[in-house]
PDB file of C-alpha atoms and ligand atoms in Angstrom:
ATOM      1  CA  MET A   1      -8.569  -7.309  13.667  1.00 83.00           C
ATOM      2  CA  LYS A   2      -7.311  -6.258  17.260  1.00 88.00           C
ATOM      3  CA  ASP A   3      -5.210  -9.307  17.044  1.00 91.00           C
ATOM      4  CA  ILE A   4      -3.124  -8.130  13.955  1.00 93.00           C
ATOM      5  CA  ILE A   5      -3.031  -4.400  15.395  1.00 95.00           C
ATOM      6  CA  ASP A   6      -1.774  -5.747  18.831  1.00 95.00           C
ATOM      7  CA  ALA A   7       1.027  -8.328  16.951  1.00 95.00           C
ATOM      8  CA  SER A   8       2.076  -5.364  14.494  1.00 96.00           C
ATOM      9  CA  LEU A   9       2.341  -2.971  17.789  1.00 96.00           C
ATOM     10  CA  GLU A  10       4.461  -5.331  19.569  1.00 96.00           C
ATOM     11  CA  TYR A  11       6.844  -5.260  16.756  1.00 96.00           C
ATOM     12  CA  PHE A  12       7.447  -1.813  16.692  1.00 96.00           C
ATOM     13  CA  GLU A  13       8.088  -1.814  20.447  1.00 96.00           C
ATOM     14  CA  LEU A  14      10.768  -4.560  19.870  1.00 95.00           C
ATOM     15  CA  PRO A  15      14.495  -3.341  20.430  1.00 94.00           C
ATOM     16  CA  GLU A  16      16.002  -1.589  17.416  1.00 91.00           C
ATOM     17  CA  GLU A  17      18.385  -4.135  16.771  1.00 92.00           C
ATOM     18  CA  ASP A  18      15.427  -6.590  16.212  1.00 93.00           C
ATOM     19  CA  LYS A  19      13.780  -4.136  13.948  1.00 92.00           C
ATOM     20  CA  ARG A  20      16.816  -3.021  12.025  1.00 90.00           C
ATOM     21  CA  GLN A  21      17.813  -6.408  10.827  1.00 90.00           C
ATOM     22  CA  TYR A  22      15.065  -6.025   8.119  1.00 92.00           C
ATOM     23  CA  GLU A  23      16.463  -3.009   7.159  1.00 89.00           C
ATOM     24  CA  ALA A  24      16.205  -3.217   3.462  1.00 80.00           C
ATOM     25  CA  LYS A  25      19.511  -3.588   1.366  1.00 84.00           C
ATOM     26  CA  SER A  26      17.610  -3.930  -2.155  1.00 85.00           C
ATOM     27  CA  PRO A  27      14.077  -3.216  -3.016  1.00 81.00           C
ATOM     28  CA  SER A  28      13.795  -6.790  -3.697  1.00 86.00           C
ATOM     29  CA  ASP A  29      13.891  -7.687  -0.112  1.00 92.00           C
ATOM     30  CA  PRO A  30      10.802  -9.636   0.979  1.00 94.00           C
ATOM     31  CA  ILE A  31      10.690  -7.711   4.321  1.00 95.00           C
ATOM     32  CA  LYS A  32      11.687  -4.131   4.762  1.00 93.00           C
ATOM     33  CA  PHE A  33      11.743  -1.975   7.895  1.00 94.00           C
ATOM     34  CA  GLY A  34      12.210   1.523   7.724  1.00 91.00           C
ATOM     35  CA  SER A  35      12.214   4.609  10.350  1.00 89.00           C
ATOM     36  CA  GLY A  36      11.338   8.218   9.829  1.00 78.00           C
ATOM     37  CA  ASN A  37      13.587  10.320   7.845  1.00 72.00           C
ATOM     38  CA  VAL A  38      13.993  13.989   6.055  1.00 67.00           C
ATOM     39  CA  VAL A  39      12.745  13.898   2.487  1.00 66.00           C
ATOM     40  CA  THR A  40      12.803  16.522   0.264  1.00 65.00           C
ATOM     41  CA  LEU A  41       9.606  16.890  -2.171  1.00 64.00           C
ATOM     42  CA  ALA A  42       9.296  19.606  -4.506  1.00 62.00           C
ATOM     43  CA  TYR A  43      12.211  21.861  -3.269  1.00 66.00           C
ATOM     44  CA  GLN A  44      10.654  21.258   0.340  1.00 70.00           C
ATOM     45  CA  LYS A  45      12.395  19.418   3.284  1.00 76.00           C
ATOM     46  CA  ILE A  46       9.830  17.444   5.061  1.00 78.00           C
ATOM     47  CA  ASN A  47      10.068  15.279   8.544  1.00 85.00           C
ATOM     48  CA  LEU A  48       8.478  12.056   8.274  1.00 89.00           C
ATOM     49  CA  TRP A  49       7.374  10.762  11.733  1.00 93.00           C
ATOM     50  CA  ARG A  50       6.646   7.029  11.179  1.00 94.00           C
ATOM     51  CA  ASP A  51       8.197   3.334  11.390  1.00 94.00           C
ATOM     52  CA  PHE A  52       6.939   0.931   8.879  1.00 94.00           C
ATOM     53  CA  VAL A  53       7.874  -2.755   7.854  1.00 95.00           C
ATOM     54  CA  LYS A  54       6.508  -4.119   4.798  1.00 94.00           C
ATOM     55  CA  SER A  55       6.539  -7.807   4.259  1.00 95.00           C
ATOM     56  CA  TYR A  56       5.325  -9.850   1.275  1.00 94.00           C
ATOM     57  CA  VAL A  57       2.846 -12.555   2.392  1.00 94.00           C
ATOM     58  CA  HIS A  58       1.901 -13.992  -0.620  1.00 92.00           C
ATOM     59  CA  PRO A  59       2.153 -15.572  -3.317  1.00 92.00           C
ATOM     60  CA  GLU A  60       5.541 -16.380  -0.879  1.00 93.00           C
ATOM     61  CA  PHE A  61       4.962 -15.754   2.627  1.00 94.00           C
ATOM     62  CA  HIS A  62       7.409 -13.801   4.387  1.00 95.00           C
ATOM     63  CA  CYS A  63       7.034 -12.642   8.201  1.00 95.00           C
ATOM     64  CA  PRO A  64       9.286 -11.134  10.685  1.00 96.00           C
ATOM     65  CA  ASP A  65      10.337 -13.373  13.371  1.00 94.00           C
ATOM     66  CA  LYS A  66       9.197 -11.695  16.370  1.00 93.00           C
ATOM     67  CA  PRO A  67       6.872 -11.356  17.912  1.00 94.00           C
ATOM     68  CA  HIS A  68       5.684 -14.932  17.504  1.00 93.00           C
ATOM     69  CA  LYS A  69       2.336 -14.509  17.400  1.00 93.00           C
ATOM     70  CA  LEU A  70       2.674 -12.363  14.319  1.00 94.00           C
ATOM     71  CA  ARG A  71       3.233 -15.119  12.227  1.00 93.00           C
ATOM     72  CA  LYS A  72       0.151 -16.968  13.044  1.00 90.00           C
ATOM     73  CA  ASN A  73      -2.313 -14.079  12.596  1.00 89.00           C
ATOM     74  CA  LEU A  74      -0.580 -13.214   9.213  1.00 91.00           C
ATOM     75  CA  MET A  75      -0.907 -16.457   7.846  1.00 88.00           C
ATOM     76  CA  ASN A  76      -4.879 -16.477   8.652  1.00 81.00           C
ATOM     77  CA  ILE A  77      -5.058 -13.132   6.832  1.00 78.00           C
ATOM     78  CA  SER A  78      -3.225 -14.232   3.759  1.00 74.00           C
ATOM     79  CA  ARG A  79      -4.703 -17.273   3.092  1.00 59.00           C
ATOM     80  CA  GLU A  80      -7.945 -15.251   2.051  1.00 59.00           C
ATOM     81  CA  ASN A  81      -7.574 -14.286  -1.697  1.00 52.00           C
ATOM     82  CA  TYR A  82      -8.716 -11.047  -1.417  1.00 58.00           C
ATOM     83  CA  SER A  83      -8.107  -9.439  -4.524  1.00 54.00           C
ATOM     84  CA  ARG A  84      -9.810 -12.499  -6.239  1.00 53.00           C
ATOM     85  CA  THR A  85     -13.328 -11.720  -4.496  1.00 56.00           C
ATOM     86  CA  SER A  86     -12.622  -8.083  -4.357  1.00 57.00           C
ATOM     87  CA  VAL A  87     -11.965  -7.539  -8.202  1.00 58.00           C
ATOM     88  CA  LYS A  88     -14.721  -9.966  -9.193  1.00 57.00           C
ATOM     89  CA  THR A  89     -17.349  -7.890  -7.348  1.00 56.00           C
ATOM     90  CA  LEU A  90     -16.435  -5.177 -10.089  1.00 59.00           C
ATOM     91  CA  ASP A  91     -18.524  -6.814 -12.749  1.00 59.00           C
ATOM     92  CA  TRP A  92     -15.960  -7.559 -15.375  1.00 62.00           C
ATOM     93  CA  LYS A  93     -15.700 -10.707 -17.227  1.00 65.00           C
ATOM     94  CA  LYS A  94     -14.074 -13.677 -15.238  1.00 69.00           C
ATOM     95  CA  ASP A  95     -11.934 -14.819 -18.061  1.00 72.00           C
ATOM     96  CA  CYS A  96     -10.372 -11.341 -18.394  1.00 76.00           C
ATOM     97  CA  ILE A  97      -9.591 -10.681 -14.919  1.00 80.00           C
ATOM     98  CA  ASP A  98      -8.056 -14.365 -14.620  1.00 74.00           C
ATOM     99  CA  GLU A  99      -5.831 -14.012 -17.586  1.00 79.00           C
ATOM    100  CA  GLY A 100      -4.669 -10.569 -17.173  1.00 85.00           C
ATOM    101  CA  LEU A 101      -4.125 -10.464 -13.464  1.00 92.00           C
ATOM    102  CA  LYS A 102      -3.444 -14.067 -12.465  1.00 90.00           C
ATOM    103  CA  LEU A 103      -5.086 -13.938  -9.178  1.00 86.00           C
ATOM    104  CA  ASP A 104      -4.673 -17.567  -8.106  1.00 85.00           C
ATOM    105  CA  SER A 105      -1.072 -16.176  -7.502  1.00 90.00           C
ATOM    106  CA  CYS A 106      -1.956 -12.626  -6.547  1.00 91.00           C
ATOM    107  CA  PHE A 107       0.733 -10.461  -4.222  1.00 94.00           C
ATOM    108  CA  GLN A 108       0.089  -9.234  -0.843  1.00 94.00           C
ATOM    109  CA  LEU A 109       1.804  -7.142   1.230  1.00 95.00           C
ATOM    110  CA  TYR A 110       1.371  -6.507   4.764  1.00 96.00           C
ATOM    111  CA  ALA A 111       2.509  -3.201   5.805  1.00 96.00           C
ATOM    112  CA  PRO A 112       1.753  -1.718   9.252  1.00 97.00           C
ATOM    113  CA  ASN A 113       2.867   1.941  10.017  1.00 97.00           C
ATOM    114  CA  TYR A 114       3.689   3.327  13.641  1.00 97.00           C
ATOM    115  CA  TYR A 115       3.192   7.005  14.237  1.00 97.00           C
ATOM    116  CA  PRO A 116       4.457   8.053  17.832  1.00 96.00           C
ATOM    117  CA  PRO A 117       3.253  10.976  19.463  1.00 96.00           C
ATOM    118  CA  CYS A 118       4.894  13.779  17.558  1.00 94.00           C
ATOM    119  CA  PRO A 119       5.852  17.164  19.573  1.00 93.00           C
ATOM    120  CA  GLN A 120       5.602  19.469  16.569  1.00 92.00           C
ATOM    121  CA  PRO A 121       2.950  17.729  14.235  1.00 93.00           C
ATOM    122  CA  ASP A 122       2.591  20.812  12.214  1.00 91.00           C
ATOM    123  CA  GLN A 123       6.396  20.252  11.073  1.00 90.00           C
ATOM    124  CA  ALA A 124       5.999  16.811  10.191  1.00 92.00           C
ATOM    125  CA  ILE A 125       4.135  14.310   8.497  1.00 93.00           C
ATOM    126  CA  GLY A 126       3.484  10.533   8.871  1.00 94.00           C
ATOM    127  CA  LEU A 127       3.326   9.613   5.108  1.00 93.00           C
ATOM    128  CA  PRO A 128       3.451  12.437   2.621  1.00 90.00           C
ATOM    129  CA  ALA A 129       0.559  12.417  -0.168  1.00 91.00           C
ATOM    130  CA  HIS A 130       0.649   9.315  -2.411  1.00 92.00           C
ATOM    131  CA  THR A 131      -1.356   6.556  -4.182  1.00 94.00           C
ATOM    132  CA  ASP A 132      -0.976   3.012  -3.659  1.00 95.00           C
ATOM    133  CA  HIS A 133       0.235   0.364  -5.891  1.00 95.00           C
ATOM    134  CA  GLY A 134      -1.966  -2.913  -6.297  1.00 96.00           C
ATOM    135  CA  LEU A 135      -5.611  -2.840  -7.021  1.00 95.00           C
ATOM    136  CA  LEU A 136      -7.198  -2.608  -3.708  1.00 94.00           C
ATOM    137  CA  THR A 137      -5.859  -1.446  -0.458  1.00 95.00           C
ATOM    138  CA  PHE A 138      -7.233  -2.684   3.039  1.00 95.00           C
ATOM    139  CA  LEU A 139      -6.536  -0.316   5.924  1.00 96.00           C
ATOM    140  CA  ILE A 140      -7.462  -0.937  10.138  1.00 96.00           C
ATOM    141  CA  HIS A 141      -6.160   1.332  12.507  1.00 96.00           C
ATOM    142  CA  ASN A 142      -6.243   1.430  16.331  1.00 95.00           C
ATOM    143  CA  GLY A 143      -8.620   4.120  16.769  1.00 95.00           C
ATOM    144  CA  ILE A 144      -6.557   7.426  16.234  1.00 95.00           C
ATOM    145  CA  ALA A 145      -7.210   9.429  13.528  1.00 94.00           C
ATOM    146  CA  GLY A 146      -4.852  10.546  10.752  1.00 96.00           C
ATOM    147  CA  LEU A 147      -5.527   9.182   7.309  1.00 97.00           C
ATOM    148  CA  GLN A 148      -6.543  11.971   4.739  1.00 97.00           C
ATOM    149  CA  ILE A 149      -7.659  11.544   1.353  1.00 97.00           C
ATOM    150  CA  GLN A 150      -7.733  14.162  -1.462  1.00 96.00           C
ATOM    151  CA  HIS A 151     -10.926  15.101  -3.477  1.00 95.00           C
ATOM    152  CA  LYS A 152     -11.019  17.712  -5.888  1.00 94.00           C
ATOM    153  CA  GLY A 153      -7.643  18.874  -4.793  1.00 93.00           C
ATOM    154  CA  GLU A 154      -9.038  19.444  -1.158  1.00 97.00           C
ATOM    155  CA  TRP A 155      -8.001  17.271   1.526  1.00 97.00           C
ATOM    156  CA  PHE A 156     -10.516  15.658   3.846  1.00 97.00           C
ATOM    157  CA  ASN A 157     -10.167  13.713   7.215  1.00 96.00           C
ATOM    158  CA  THR A 158     -11.145   9.976   7.102  1.00 95.00           C
ATOM    159  CA  ASN A 159     -13.290   8.718  10.089  1.00 88.00           C
ATOM    160  CA  SER A 160     -13.571   4.927   9.518  1.00 91.00           C
ATOM    161  CA  PRO A 161     -14.427   3.190  12.761  1.00 91.00           C
ATOM    162  CA  GLN A 162     -11.918   1.245  14.673  1.00 89.00           C
ATOM    163  CA  ASN A 163     -13.461  -2.201  13.707  1.00 84.00           C
ATOM    164  CA  SER A 164     -14.018  -1.600  10.069  1.00 92.00           C
ATOM    165  CA  ILE A 165     -11.788  -2.071   6.881  1.00 94.00           C
ATOM    166  CA  LEU A 166     -11.214   0.972   4.808  1.00 96.00           C
ATOM    167  CA  VAL A 167     -10.975   0.153   1.439  1.00 95.00           C
ATOM    168  CA  ASN A 168      -8.855   2.458  -1.083  1.00 95.00           C
ATOM    169  CA  THR A 169      -8.781   1.893  -4.580  1.00 96.00           C
ATOM    170  CA  ALA A 170      -5.197   1.796  -6.062  1.00 96.00           C
ATOM    171  CA  ASP A 171      -2.759   2.255  -9.090  1.00 96.00           C
ATOM    172  CA  HIS A 172      -3.371  -1.071 -10.929  1.00 96.00           C
ATOM    173  CA  LEU A 173      -6.985  -0.705 -10.559  1.00 95.00           C
ATOM    174  CA  GLU A 174      -6.850   2.547 -12.360  1.00 96.00           C
ATOM    175  CA  ILE A 175      -4.563   0.802 -15.121  1.00 96.00           C
ATOM    176  CA  PHE A 176      -6.720  -2.092 -15.374  1.00 95.00           C
ATOM    177  CA  SER A 177      -9.699  -0.225 -15.817  1.00 94.00           C
ATOM    178  CA  ASN A 178      -8.467   1.976 -18.218  1.00 96.00           C
ATOM    179  CA  GLY A 179      -8.915   5.057 -15.721  1.00 96.00           C
ATOM    180  CA  ARG A 180     -12.553   4.055 -15.047  1.00 95.00           C
ATOM    181  CA  TYR A 181     -11.667   3.524 -11.318  1.00 94.00           C
ATOM    182  CA  LYS A 182      -9.195   6.268 -10.175  1.00 95.00           C
ATOM    183  CA  SER A 183      -6.419   5.700  -7.501  1.00 96.00           C
ATOM    184  CA  VAL A 184      -6.926   7.729  -4.058  1.00 96.00           C
ATOM    185  CA  ARG A 185      -4.674   9.972  -3.618  1.00 95.00           C
ATOM    186  CA  HIS A 186      -4.002  10.182   0.476  1.00 96.00           C
ATOM    187  CA  ARG A 187      -1.517  10.889   3.108  1.00 95.00           C
ATOM    188  CA  ALA A 188      -1.291  10.326   6.923  1.00 96.00           C
ATOM    189  CA  VAL A 189      -0.711  13.383   9.349  1.00 96.00           C
ATOM    190  CA  VAL A 190       0.492  12.800  12.984  1.00 96.00           C
ATOM    191  CA  ASN A 191      -0.732  14.268  16.416  1.00 96.00           C
ATOM    192  CA  SER A 192       0.937  15.237  19.517  1.00 96.00           C
ATOM    193  CA  GLU A 193      -1.325  13.179  21.846  1.00 96.00           C
ATOM    194  CA  ALA A 194      -1.405   9.391  20.992  1.00 96.00           C
ATOM    195  CA  THR A 195       0.609   6.826  19.140  1.00 97.00           C
ATOM    196  CA  ARG A 196      -1.396   5.851  15.953  1.00 97.00           C
ATOM    197  CA  ILE A 197      -0.975   2.666  14.236  1.00 97.00           C
ATOM    198  CA  SER A 198      -2.453   1.498  10.831  1.00 97.00           C
ATOM    199  CA  VAL A 199      -2.112  -1.750   9.254  1.00 97.00           C
ATOM    200  CA  VAL A 200      -2.598  -1.752   5.582  1.00 96.00           C
ATOM    201  CA  MET A 201      -2.771  -4.931   3.311  1.00 95.00           C
ATOM    202  CA  ALA A 202      -2.157  -4.052  -0.331  1.00 95.00           C
ATOM    203  CA  ASN A 203      -3.706  -6.358  -3.018  1.00 94.00           C
ATOM    204  CA  GLY A 204      -2.371  -6.757  -6.104  1.00 95.00           C
ATOM    205  CA  ALA A 205      -1.897  -9.099  -9.431  1.00 95.00           C
ATOM    206  CA  ALA A 206       0.550 -11.594  -9.732  1.00 95.00           C
ATOM    207  CA  PRO A 207       3.997 -10.637  -9.345  1.00 96.00           C
ATOM    208  CA  ASP A 208       5.030 -11.729 -12.939  1.00 96.00           C
ATOM    209  CA  ALA A 209       1.385 -10.348 -14.585  1.00 96.00           C
ATOM    210  CA  ILE A 210       2.171  -7.711 -16.713  1.00 96.00           C
ATOM    211  CA  VAL A 211      -0.732  -5.174 -16.207  1.00 96.00           C
ATOM    212  CA  LYS A 212      -2.257  -3.026 -18.773  1.00 96.00           C
ATOM    213  CA  PRO A 213      -5.704  -1.858 -19.471  1.00 96.00           C
ATOM    214  CA  ALA A 214      -8.295  -4.688 -19.944  1.00 94.00           C
ATOM    215  CA  GLU A 215      -8.729  -5.657 -23.560  1.00 92.00           C
ATOM    216  CA  PRO A 216     -12.681  -4.975 -23.610  1.00 92.00           C
ATOM    217  CA  LEU A 217     -12.364  -1.799 -22.123  1.00 93.00           C
ATOM    218  CA  VAL A 218      -9.715  -0.508 -24.678  1.00 95.00           C
ATOM    219  CA  GLU A 219     -12.118  -1.835 -27.677  1.00 95.00           C
ATOM    220  CA  GLN A 220     -14.392   0.353 -25.819  1.00 95.00           C
ATOM    221  CA  ASP A 221     -12.346   3.575 -25.129  1.00 96.00           C
ATOM    222  CA  GLY A 222     -10.451   3.253 -28.403  1.00 96.00           C
ATOM    223  CA  ARG A 223      -7.231   3.402 -27.034  1.00 96.00           C
ATOM    224  CA  ALA A 224      -5.261   2.319 -23.932  1.00 97.00           C
ATOM    225  CA  TYR A 225      -4.552   5.359 -21.507  1.00 97.00           C
ATOM    226  CA  TYR A 226      -1.554   3.245 -19.603  1.00 97.00           C
ATOM    227  CA  ARG A 227       1.532   1.663 -20.785  1.00 96.00           C
ATOM    228  CA  PRO A 228       1.905  -2.361 -19.756  1.00 96.00           C
ATOM    229  CA  MET A 229       4.256  -2.889 -16.918  1.00 96.00           C
ATOM    230  CA  LYS A 230       5.262  -6.034 -14.789  1.00 97.00           C
ATOM    231  CA  PHE A 231       3.283  -5.730 -11.859  1.00 96.00           C
ATOM    232  CA  ILE A 232       6.820  -6.472  -9.398  1.00 95.00           C
ATOM    233  CA  GLU A 233       8.693  -4.071 -11.240  1.00 94.00           C
ATOM    234  CA  TYR A 234       6.217  -1.331 -10.609  1.00 95.00           C
ATOM    235  CA  VAL A 235       5.750  -2.401  -6.970  1.00 92.00           C
ATOM    236  CA  GLU A 236       9.685  -2.306  -6.674  1.00 89.00           C
ATOM    237  CA  THR A 237      10.366   0.858  -8.534  1.00 88.00           C
ATOM    238  CA  MET A 238       7.957   2.507  -5.763  1.00 85.00           C
ATOM    239  CA  LEU A 239       9.706   0.847  -2.970  1.00 80.00           C
ATOM    240  CA  SER A 240      12.996   1.877  -4.065  1.00 77.00           C
ATOM    241  CA  ASN A 241      12.132   5.780  -3.952  1.00 66.00           C
ATOM    242  CA  ARG A 242      13.860   5.929  -7.148  1.00 58.00           C
ATOM    243  CA  LEU A 243      10.969   8.242  -8.227  1.00 53.00           C
ATOM    244  CA  GLN A 244      11.769  10.688  -5.454  1.00 59.00           C
ATOM    245  CA  GLY A 245       8.413  11.328  -4.569  1.00 60.00           C
ATOM    246  CA  LYS A 246       7.046  11.330  -8.336  1.00 70.00           C
ATOM    247  CA  SER A 247       4.152   9.226  -9.024  1.00 82.00           C
ATOM    248  CA  ASN A 248       4.608   5.769 -10.771  1.00 87.00           C
ATOM    249  CA  LEU A 249       1.407   6.153 -12.272  1.00 91.00           C
ATOM    250  CA  ASP A 250       2.065   9.383 -13.961  1.00 89.00           C
ATOM    251  CA  CYS A 251       5.051   7.863 -15.590  1.00 89.00           C
ATOM    252  CA  ILE A 252       2.975   5.197 -17.080  1.00 93.00           C
ATOM    253  CA  LYS A 253       0.086   7.309 -18.348  1.00 94.00           C
ATOM    254  CA  ILE A 254       0.036   7.854 -21.811  1.00 94.00           C
ATOM    255  CA  GLN A 255      -0.787  11.570 -22.200  1.00 82.00           C
ATOM    256  CA  ASP A 256      -3.193  12.689 -24.880  1.00 72.00           C
ATOM    257  CA  ALA A 257      -1.913  13.330 -27.893  1.00 54.00           C
TER     258      ALA A 257
HETATM  259  O1  AKG B   1      -1.499   5.300   8.252  1.00 54.78           O
HETATM  260  C1  AKG B   1      -2.309   5.543   7.422  1.00 54.78           C
HETATM  261  O2  AKG B   1      -3.594   5.889   7.475  1.00 54.78           O
HETATM  262  C2  AKG B   1      -1.975   5.603   5.758  1.00 54.78           C
HETATM  263  C3  AKG B   1      -0.981   4.450   5.248  1.00 54.78           C
HETATM  264  C4  AKG B   1      -0.901   4.305   3.943  1.00 54.78           C
HETATM  265  O3  AKG B   1      -1.311   4.991   3.034  1.00 54.78           O
HETATM  266  C5  AKG B   1       0.031   3.716   3.682  1.00 54.78           C
HETATM  267  O4  AKG B   1       0.914   2.601   4.136  1.00 54.78           O
HETATM  268  O5  AKG B   1       0.186   3.298   2.158  1.00 54.78           O
HETATM  269 FE1  FE2 B   2      -0.949   4.535   0.918  1.00 54.78          FE
END
């Protein structure tokens, strides 16, 4: 874990031009770098205090060229088929999972975040409230707090230890489970003292899988609560900011009649 945090930190400390070569031109670019900006959410201007890079690592492997050690570290992680292991523990029929989500070619995204000290932390945010795409998100960090999770409308600080993996349920698990597992709403706050690094690994279905509520659960519930959508289209809609802060999950949720 320490190796991947160190390699991610080295990436963010590269000269600007090395990072900016990955500035996204299109939502389907497999590597995308971005830097903090001002966004307008619900008519409110918010300063984002974060650099990030997102790199698709499975089923196709992509990785920034520098730092050199990043490639080896990332290959080690992406070889593990985390989605398969994690979703199988959820006690659903194997066939239903394999057919529906095609986990042998599951999508994995390496997405580290870099939050330098912020002179006015109460005037900025690292990452505004959102839910993640994918089934389960794994998150590790460098020991500096910042991740908050929303529960019943209130925000709570997380205090996952430095050498642990924090697992969040994400949108496609909510969809596939027909609403049994709710996607966790979370955000990252910043501080004025220390640089925070978080490394996120998003684990999803195969890019071309059409994710929808699992058939046995729809039968049990009498109806599907979510519309079907191709996995990669969902991801790219989110990454393109086309939704302007609105949740993609809300868009495909079928409202009660
Ligand atoms: O930095 C964090 O703790 C949260 C990062 C996050 O939620 C994300 O990258 O989706
Ligand atoms: Fe997130």
